[in-house]
XYZ file of N, CA and C in Angstrom:
696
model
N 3.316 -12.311 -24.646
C 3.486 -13.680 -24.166
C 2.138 -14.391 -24.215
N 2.411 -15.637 -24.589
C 0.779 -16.369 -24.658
C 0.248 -16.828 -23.205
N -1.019 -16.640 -23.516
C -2.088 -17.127 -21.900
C -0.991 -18.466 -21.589
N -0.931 -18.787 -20.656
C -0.998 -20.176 -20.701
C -2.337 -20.981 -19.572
N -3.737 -20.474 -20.048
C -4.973 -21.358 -20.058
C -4.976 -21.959 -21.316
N -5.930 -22.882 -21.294
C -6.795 -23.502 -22.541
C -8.223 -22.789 -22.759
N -8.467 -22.864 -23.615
C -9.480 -22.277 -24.144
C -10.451 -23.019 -23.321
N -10.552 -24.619 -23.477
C -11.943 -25.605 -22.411
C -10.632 -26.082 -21.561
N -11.822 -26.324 -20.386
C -11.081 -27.724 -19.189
C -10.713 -28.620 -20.001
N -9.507 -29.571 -19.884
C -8.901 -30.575 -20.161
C -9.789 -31.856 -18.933
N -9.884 -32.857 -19.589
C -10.067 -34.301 -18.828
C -9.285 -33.991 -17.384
N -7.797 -33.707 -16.981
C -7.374 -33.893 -15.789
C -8.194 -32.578 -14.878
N -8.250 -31.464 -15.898
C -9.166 -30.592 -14.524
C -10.354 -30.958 -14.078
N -11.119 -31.622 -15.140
C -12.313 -32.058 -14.759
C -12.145 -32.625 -13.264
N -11.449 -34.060 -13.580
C -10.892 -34.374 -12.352
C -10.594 -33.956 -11.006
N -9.734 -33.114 -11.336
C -9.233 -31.957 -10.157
C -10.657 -31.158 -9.338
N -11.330 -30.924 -10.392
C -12.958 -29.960 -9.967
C -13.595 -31.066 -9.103
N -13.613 -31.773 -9.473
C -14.691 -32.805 -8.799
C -14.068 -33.284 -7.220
N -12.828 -33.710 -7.398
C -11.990 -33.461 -6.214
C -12.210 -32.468 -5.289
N -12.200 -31.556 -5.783
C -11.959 -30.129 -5.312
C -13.466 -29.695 -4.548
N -14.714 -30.586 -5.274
C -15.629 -30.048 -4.810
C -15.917 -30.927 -3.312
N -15.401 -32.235 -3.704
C -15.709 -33.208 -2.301
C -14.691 -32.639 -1.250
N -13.646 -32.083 -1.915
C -12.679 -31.829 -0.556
C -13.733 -30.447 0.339
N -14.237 -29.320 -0.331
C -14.839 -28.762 0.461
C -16.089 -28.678 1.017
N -16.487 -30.078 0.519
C -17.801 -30.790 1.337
C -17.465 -31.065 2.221
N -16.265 -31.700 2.669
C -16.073 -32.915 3.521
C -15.111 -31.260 4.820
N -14.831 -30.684 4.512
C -14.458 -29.673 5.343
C -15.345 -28.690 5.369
N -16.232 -28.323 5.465
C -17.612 -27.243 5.685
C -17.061 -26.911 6.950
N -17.341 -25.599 7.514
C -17.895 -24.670 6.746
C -17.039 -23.930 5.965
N -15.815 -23.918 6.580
C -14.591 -22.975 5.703
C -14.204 -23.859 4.292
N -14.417 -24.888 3.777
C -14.207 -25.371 2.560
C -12.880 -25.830 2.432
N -11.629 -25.860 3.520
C -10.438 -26.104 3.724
C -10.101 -27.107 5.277
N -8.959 -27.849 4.804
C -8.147 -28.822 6.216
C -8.115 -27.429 7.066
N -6.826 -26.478 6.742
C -6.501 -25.923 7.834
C -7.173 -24.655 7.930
N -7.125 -24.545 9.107
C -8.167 -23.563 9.809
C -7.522 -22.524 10.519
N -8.200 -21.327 9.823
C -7.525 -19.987 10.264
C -8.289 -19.604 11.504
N -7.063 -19.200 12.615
C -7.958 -19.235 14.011
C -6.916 -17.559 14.350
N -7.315 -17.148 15.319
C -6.772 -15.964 15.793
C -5.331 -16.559 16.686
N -5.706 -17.701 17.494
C -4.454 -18.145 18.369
C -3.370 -18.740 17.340
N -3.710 -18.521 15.867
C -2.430 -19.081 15.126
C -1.815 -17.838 14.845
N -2.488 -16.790 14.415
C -2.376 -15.778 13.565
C -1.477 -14.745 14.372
N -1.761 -15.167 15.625
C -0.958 -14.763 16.905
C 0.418 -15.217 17.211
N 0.083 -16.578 16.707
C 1.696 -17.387 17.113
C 2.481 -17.154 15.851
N 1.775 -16.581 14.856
C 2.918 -16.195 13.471
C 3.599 -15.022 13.685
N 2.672 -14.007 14.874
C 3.093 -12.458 15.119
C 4.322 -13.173 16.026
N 4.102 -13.824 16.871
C 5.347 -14.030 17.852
C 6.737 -14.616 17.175
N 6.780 -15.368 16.301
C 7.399 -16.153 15.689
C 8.328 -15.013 14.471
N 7.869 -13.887 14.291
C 8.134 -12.511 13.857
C 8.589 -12.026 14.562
N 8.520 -12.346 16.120
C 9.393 -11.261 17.042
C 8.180 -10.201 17.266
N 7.270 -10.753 17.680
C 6.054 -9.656 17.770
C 5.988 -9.802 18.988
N 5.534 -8.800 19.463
C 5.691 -8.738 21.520
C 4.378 -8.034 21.449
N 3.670 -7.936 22.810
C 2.573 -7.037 23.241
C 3.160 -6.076 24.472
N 4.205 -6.060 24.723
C 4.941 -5.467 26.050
C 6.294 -4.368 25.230
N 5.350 -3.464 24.962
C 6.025 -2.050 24.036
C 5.315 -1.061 25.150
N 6.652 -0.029 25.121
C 5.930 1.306 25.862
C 6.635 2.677 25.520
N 7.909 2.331 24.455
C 8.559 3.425 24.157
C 8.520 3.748 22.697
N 9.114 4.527 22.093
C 9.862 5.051 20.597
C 10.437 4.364 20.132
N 11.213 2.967 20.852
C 12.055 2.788 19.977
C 11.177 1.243 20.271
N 10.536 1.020 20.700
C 9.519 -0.061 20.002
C 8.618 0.241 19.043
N 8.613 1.017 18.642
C 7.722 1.820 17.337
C 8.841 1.496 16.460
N 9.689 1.437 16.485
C 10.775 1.108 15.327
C 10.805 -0.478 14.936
N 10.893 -0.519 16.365
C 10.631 -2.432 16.253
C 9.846 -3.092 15.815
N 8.568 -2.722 16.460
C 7.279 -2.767 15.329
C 7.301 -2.731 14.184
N 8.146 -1.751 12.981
C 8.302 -1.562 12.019
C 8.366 -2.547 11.707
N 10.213 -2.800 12.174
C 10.760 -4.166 11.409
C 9.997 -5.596 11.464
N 9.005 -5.617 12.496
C 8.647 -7.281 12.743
C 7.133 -7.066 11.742
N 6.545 -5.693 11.212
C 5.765 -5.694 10.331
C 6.385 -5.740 8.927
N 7.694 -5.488 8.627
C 8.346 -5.780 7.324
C 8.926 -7.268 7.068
N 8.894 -7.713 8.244
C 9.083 -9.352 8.250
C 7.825 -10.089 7.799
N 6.804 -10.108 8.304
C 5.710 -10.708 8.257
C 4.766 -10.329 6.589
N 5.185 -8.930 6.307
C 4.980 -8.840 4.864
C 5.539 -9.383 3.875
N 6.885 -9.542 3.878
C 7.801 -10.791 3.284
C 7.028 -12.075 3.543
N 6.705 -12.338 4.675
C 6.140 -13.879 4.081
C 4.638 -13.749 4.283
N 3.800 -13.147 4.310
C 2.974 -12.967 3.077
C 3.081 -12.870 1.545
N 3.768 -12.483 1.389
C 4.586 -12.479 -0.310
C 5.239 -13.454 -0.715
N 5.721 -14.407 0.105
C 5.783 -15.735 -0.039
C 4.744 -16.628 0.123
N 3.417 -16.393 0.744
C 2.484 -17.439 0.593
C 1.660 -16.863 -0.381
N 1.417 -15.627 -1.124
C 0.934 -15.280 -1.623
C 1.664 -15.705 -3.294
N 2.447 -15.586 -3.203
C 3.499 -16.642 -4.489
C 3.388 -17.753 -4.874
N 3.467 -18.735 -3.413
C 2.563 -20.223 -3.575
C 1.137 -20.428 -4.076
N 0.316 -19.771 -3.667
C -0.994 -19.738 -3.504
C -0.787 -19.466 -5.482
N -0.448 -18.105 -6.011
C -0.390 -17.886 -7.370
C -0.097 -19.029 -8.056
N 1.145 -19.530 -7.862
C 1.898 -21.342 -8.534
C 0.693 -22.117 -8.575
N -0.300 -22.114 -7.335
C -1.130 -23.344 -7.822
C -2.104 -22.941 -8.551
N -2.463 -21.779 -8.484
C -3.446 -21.383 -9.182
C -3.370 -21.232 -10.702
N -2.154 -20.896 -11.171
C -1.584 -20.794 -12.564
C -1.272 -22.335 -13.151
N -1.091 -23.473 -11.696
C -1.135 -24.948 -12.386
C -2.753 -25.279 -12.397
N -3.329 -24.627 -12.081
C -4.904 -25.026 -12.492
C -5.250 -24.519 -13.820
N -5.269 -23.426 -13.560
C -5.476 -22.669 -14.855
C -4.968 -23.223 -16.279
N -3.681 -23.316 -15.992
C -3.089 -24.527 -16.995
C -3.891 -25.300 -17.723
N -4.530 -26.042 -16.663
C -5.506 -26.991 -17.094
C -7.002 -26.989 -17.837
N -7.146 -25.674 -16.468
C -9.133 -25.818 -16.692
C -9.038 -24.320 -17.584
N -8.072 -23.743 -18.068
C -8.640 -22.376 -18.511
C -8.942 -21.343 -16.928
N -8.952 -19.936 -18.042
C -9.356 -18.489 -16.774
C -10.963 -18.771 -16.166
N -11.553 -19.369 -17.158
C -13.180 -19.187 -16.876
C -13.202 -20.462 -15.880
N -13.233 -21.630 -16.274
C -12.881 -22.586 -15.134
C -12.502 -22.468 -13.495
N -11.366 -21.606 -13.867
C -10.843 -21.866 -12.801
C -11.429 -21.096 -11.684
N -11.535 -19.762 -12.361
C -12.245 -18.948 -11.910
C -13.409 -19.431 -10.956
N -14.048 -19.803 -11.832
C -15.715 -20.260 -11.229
C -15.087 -21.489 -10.259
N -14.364 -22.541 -10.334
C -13.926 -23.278 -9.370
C -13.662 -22.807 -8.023
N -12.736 -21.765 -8.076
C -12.002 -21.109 -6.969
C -12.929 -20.201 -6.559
N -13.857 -19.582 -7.072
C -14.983 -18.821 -7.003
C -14.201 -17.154 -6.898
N -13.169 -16.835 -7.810
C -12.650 -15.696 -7.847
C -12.909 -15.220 -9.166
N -12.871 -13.790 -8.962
C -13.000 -13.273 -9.921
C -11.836 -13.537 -11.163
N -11.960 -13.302 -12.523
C -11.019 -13.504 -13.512
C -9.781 -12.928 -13.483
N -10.372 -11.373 -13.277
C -9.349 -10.148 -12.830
C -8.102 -10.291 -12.070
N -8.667 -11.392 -11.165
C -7.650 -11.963 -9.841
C -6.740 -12.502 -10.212
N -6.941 -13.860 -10.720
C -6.339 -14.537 -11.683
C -5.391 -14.339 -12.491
N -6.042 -13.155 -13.150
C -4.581 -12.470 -14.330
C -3.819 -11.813 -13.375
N -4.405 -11.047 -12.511
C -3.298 -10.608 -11.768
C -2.040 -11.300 -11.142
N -2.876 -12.684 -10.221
C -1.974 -13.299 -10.025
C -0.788 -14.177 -11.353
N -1.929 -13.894 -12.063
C -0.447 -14.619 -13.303
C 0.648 -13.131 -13.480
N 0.362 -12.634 -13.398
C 1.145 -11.027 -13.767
C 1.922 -10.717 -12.927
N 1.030 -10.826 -11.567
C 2.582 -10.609 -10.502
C 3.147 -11.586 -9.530
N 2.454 -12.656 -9.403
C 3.180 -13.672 -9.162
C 4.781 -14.065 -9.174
N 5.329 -14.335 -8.615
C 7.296 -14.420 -8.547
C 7.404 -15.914 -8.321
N 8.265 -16.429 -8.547
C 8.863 -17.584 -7.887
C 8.768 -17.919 -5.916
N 8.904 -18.969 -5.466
C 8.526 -18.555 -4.234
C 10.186 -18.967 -3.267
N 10.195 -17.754 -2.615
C 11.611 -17.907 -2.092
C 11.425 -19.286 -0.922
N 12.124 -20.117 -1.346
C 12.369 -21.058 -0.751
C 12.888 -21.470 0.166
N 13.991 -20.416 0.519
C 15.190 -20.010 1.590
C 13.909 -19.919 3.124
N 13.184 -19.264 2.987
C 12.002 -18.331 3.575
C 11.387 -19.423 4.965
N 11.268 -19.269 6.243
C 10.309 -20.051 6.556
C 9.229 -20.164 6.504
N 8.654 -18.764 5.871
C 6.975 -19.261 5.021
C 6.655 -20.172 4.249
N 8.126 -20.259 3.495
C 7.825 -21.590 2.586
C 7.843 -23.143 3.224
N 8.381 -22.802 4.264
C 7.991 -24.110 5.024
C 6.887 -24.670 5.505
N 6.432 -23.022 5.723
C 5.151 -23.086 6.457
C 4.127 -24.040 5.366
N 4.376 -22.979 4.201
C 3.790 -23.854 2.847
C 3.672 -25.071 2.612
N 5.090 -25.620 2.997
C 4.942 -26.880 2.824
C 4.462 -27.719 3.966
N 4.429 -27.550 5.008
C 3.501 -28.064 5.982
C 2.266 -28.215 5.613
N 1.625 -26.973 5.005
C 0.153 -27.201 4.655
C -0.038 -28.450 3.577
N 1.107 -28.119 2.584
C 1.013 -29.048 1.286
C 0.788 -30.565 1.852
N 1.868 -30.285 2.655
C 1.784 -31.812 3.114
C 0.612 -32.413 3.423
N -0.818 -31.755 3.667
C -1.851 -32.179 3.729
C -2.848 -32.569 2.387
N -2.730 -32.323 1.355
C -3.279 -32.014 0.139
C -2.678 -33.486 -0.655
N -3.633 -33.636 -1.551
C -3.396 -34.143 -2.621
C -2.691 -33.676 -3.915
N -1.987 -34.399 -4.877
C -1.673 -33.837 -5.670
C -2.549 -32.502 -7.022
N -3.174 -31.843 -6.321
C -4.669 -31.148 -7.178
C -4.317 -29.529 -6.925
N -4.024 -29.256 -7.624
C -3.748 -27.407 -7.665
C -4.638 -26.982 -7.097
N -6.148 -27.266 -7.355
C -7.359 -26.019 -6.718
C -7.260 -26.320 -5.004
N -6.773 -27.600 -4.219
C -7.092 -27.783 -3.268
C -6.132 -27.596 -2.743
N -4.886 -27.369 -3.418
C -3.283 -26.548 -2.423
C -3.700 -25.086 -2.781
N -4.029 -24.758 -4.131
C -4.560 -23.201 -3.610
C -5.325 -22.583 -2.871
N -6.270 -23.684 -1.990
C -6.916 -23.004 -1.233
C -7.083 -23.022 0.124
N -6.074 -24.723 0.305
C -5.400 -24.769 1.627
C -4.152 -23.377 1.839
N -3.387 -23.576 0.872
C -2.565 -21.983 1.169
C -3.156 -20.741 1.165
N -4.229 -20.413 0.667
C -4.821 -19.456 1.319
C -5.129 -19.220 2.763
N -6.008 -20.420 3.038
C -5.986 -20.347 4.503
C -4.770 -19.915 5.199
N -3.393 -20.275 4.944
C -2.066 -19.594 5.453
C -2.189 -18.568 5.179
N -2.187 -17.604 4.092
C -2.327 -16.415 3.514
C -3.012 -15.369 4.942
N -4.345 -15.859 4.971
C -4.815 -14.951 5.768
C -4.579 -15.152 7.229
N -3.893 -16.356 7.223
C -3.168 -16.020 9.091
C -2.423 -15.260 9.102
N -1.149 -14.939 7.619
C -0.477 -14.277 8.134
C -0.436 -12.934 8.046
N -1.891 -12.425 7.610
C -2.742 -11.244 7.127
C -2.648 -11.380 8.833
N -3.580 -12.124 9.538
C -3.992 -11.907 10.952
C -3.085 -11.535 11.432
N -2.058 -11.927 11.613
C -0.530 -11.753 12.189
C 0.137 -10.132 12.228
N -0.275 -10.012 10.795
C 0.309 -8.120 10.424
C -1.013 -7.366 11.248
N -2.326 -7.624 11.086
C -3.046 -6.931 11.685
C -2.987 -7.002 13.007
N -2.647 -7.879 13.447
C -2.432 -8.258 15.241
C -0.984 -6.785 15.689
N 0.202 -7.567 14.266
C 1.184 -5.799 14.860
C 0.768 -4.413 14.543
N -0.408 -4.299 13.650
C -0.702 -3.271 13.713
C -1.464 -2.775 14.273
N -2.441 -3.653 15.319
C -2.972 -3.222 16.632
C -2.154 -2.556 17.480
N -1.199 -3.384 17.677
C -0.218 -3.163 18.887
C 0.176 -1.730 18.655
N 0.621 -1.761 17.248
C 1.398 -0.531 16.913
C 0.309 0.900 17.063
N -0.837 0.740 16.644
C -1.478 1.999 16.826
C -2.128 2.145 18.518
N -1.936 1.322 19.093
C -2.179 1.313 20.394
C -1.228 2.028 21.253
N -0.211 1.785 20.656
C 1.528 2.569 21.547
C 1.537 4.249 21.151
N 0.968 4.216 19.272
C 0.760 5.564 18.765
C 0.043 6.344 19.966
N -0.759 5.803 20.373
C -1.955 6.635 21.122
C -1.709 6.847 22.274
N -0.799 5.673 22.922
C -0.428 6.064 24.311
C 0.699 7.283 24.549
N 1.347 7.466 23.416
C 2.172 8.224 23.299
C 2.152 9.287 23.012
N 1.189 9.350 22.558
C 1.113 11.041 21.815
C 0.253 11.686 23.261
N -0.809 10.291 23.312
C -1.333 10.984 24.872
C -0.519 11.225 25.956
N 0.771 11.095 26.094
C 1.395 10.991 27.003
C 2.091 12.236 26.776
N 2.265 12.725 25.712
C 2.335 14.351 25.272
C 3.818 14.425 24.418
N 4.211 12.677 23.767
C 5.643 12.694 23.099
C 5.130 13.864 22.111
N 6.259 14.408 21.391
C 5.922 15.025 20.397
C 6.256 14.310 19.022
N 4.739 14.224 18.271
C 4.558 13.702 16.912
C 5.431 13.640 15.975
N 6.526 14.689 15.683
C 7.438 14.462 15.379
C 8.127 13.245 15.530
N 8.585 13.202 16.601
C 9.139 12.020 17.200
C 8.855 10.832 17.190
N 7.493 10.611 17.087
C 6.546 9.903 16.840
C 6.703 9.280 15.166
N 6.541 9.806 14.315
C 6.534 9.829 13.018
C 7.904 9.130 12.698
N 8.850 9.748 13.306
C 10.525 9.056 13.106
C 10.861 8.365 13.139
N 9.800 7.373 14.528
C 10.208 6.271 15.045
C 10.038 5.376 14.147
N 8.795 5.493 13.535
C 8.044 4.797 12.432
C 8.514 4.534 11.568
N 9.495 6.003 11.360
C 10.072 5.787 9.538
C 9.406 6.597 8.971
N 8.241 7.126 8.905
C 6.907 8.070 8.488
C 7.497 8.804 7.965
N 6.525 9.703 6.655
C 6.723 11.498 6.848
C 5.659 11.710 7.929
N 6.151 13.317 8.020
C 5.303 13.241 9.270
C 3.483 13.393 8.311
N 3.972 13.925 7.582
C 2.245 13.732 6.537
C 1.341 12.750 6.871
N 2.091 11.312 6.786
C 1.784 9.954 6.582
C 1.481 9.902 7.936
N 2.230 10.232 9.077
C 1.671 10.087 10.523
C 0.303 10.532 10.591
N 0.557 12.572 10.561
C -0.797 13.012 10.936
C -2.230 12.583 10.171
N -2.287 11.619 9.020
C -3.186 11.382 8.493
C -3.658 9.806 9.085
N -2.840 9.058 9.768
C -3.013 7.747 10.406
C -3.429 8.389 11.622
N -2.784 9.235 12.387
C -3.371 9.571 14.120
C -4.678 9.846 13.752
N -4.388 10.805 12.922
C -6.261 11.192 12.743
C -7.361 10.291 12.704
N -7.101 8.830 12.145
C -7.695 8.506 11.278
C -8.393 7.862 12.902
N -7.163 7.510 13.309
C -7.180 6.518 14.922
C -7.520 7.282 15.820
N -7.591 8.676 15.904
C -8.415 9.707 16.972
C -9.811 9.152 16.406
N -10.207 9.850 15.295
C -11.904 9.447 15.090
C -12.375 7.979 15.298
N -11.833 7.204 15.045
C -12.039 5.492 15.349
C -12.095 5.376 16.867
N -11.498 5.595 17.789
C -11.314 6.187 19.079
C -12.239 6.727 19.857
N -12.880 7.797 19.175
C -13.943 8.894 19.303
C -15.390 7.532 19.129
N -15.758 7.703 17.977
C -16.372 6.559 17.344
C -16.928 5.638 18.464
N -15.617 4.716 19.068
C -15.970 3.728 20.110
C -16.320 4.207 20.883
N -15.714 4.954 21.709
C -16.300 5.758 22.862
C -17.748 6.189 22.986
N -18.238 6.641 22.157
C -19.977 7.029 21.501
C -20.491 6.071 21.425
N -20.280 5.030 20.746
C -20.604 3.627 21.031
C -20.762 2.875 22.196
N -19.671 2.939 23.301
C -19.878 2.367 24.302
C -20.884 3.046 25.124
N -21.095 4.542 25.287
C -21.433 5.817 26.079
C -23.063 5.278 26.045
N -23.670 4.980 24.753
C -24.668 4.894 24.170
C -24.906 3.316 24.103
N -24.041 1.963 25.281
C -24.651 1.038 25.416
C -24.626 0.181 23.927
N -23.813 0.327 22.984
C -23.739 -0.454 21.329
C -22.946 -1.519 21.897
N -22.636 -1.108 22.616
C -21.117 -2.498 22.781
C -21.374 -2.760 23.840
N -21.636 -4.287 23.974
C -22.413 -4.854 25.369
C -21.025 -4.993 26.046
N -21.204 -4.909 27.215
C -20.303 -5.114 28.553
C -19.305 -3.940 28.264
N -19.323 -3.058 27.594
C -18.147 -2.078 27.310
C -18.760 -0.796 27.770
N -18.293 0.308 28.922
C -18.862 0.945 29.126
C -17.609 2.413 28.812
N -18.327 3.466 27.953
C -17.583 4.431 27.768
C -16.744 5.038 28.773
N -15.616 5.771 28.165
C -14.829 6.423 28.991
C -15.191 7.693 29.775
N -15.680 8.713 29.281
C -16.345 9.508 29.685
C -17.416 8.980 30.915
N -17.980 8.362 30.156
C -19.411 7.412 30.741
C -18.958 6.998 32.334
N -17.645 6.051 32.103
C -16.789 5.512 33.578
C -16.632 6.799 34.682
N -16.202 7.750 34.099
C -15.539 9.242 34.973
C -16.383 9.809 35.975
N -18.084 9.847 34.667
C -18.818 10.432 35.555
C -19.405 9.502 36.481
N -19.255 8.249 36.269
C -19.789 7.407 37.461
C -18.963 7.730 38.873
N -17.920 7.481 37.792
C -17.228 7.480 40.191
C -17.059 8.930 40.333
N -17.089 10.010 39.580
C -17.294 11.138 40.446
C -19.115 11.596 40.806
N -19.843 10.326 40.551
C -21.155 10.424 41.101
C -22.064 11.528 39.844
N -21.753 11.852 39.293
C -22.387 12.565 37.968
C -23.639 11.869 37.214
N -23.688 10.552 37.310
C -24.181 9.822 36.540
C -25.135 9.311 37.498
């Protein structure tokens, strides 16, 4: 199948670039209108059916599903984000656009390669179009306002996967058996014991960190014990 870049920028990308460069003057420091904040990225987890008030097994399941939701529409803003980028490209060529968007080339083809249509049905795509609604008609500056969506709703999956390895830990400490654990998930149990692990040493890690004063106002666990039994 043929590229569909041009070999040079066309007259309208020129255009578009120059646009593109005042729009992220005029929005410094992030180079975009909308602004990726944690209290959004939060309200996308809720809006998923994301809760912070889990204490059993079968919210480990739940978790699942409201992290297979939120990956779906990532894959829908990540679809949009491709569309505009492939209507730039159109224009200015891979090398252009590239250096415009300040991504690598690699990216680019990729996104031309796996890029899909964007389900429309979706309320990500609404979400999409909320953002659009801010933008001018200019591909580089809806691709990079939808990015900014992109990584809220990155924030959003990482926010349930806090939650989720937080319940892992209370649970296993609580002496469920891993098995069980793993099931809830959906896991093999392979795939479990190589995530607990990973979240014991990360765990470990902080703790040494706090013990040793790295993390201001955070005082280790160990560290806490021997205080009030006077050790310290």
């Amino acid at each position: 199948m043929a590229r569909p870049w041009p070999r040079t920028p066309t007259p309208r990308f020129e255009r578009w670039r120059e646009e593109f460069v005042l729009h992220r003057e005029h929005h410094a420091p992030t180079g975009r209108h909308f602004r990726v904040t944690s209290d959004y990225s939060f309200q996308l987890y809720g809006t998923h059916g994301g809760t912070s008030e889990v204490t059993t097994l079968d919210d480990l399941g739940y978790l699942a599903e409201v992290e297979e939701r939120i990956a779906r529409s990532q894959r829908v803003v990540w679809d949009a984000h491709a569309a505009e980028v492939m209507a730039a490209a159109s224009e200015g060529g891979l090398e252009a656009t590239a250096e415009a968007l300040r991504e690598d080339e690699h990216w680019i083809r990729r996104l031309h390669r796996e890029g899909q249509p964007v389900d429309v049905s979706s309320d990500a795509a609404r979400w999409v179009s909320g953002v659009l609604g801010t933008c001018p008609p200019n591909p580089l500056i809806r691709a990079e306002e939808i990015w900014g969506l992109w990584l809220s709703v990155v924030g959003a999956r990482q926010i349930c996967n806090r939650v989720r390895d937080e319940l892992i830990l209370e649970l296993v400490d609580a002496g469920r058996a891993r098995t069980h654990v793993a099931r809830a998930l959906g896991w093999s149990y392979e795939r479990f014991r190589r995530h607990l692990a990973r979240l014991e040493d990360d765990r470990a890690e902080l703790n040494r960190r706090a013990a040793v004063g790295e993390i201001p106002g955070v005082i280790g666990l160990e560290a806490h014990r021997a205080t009030r039994t006077g050790r310290a």
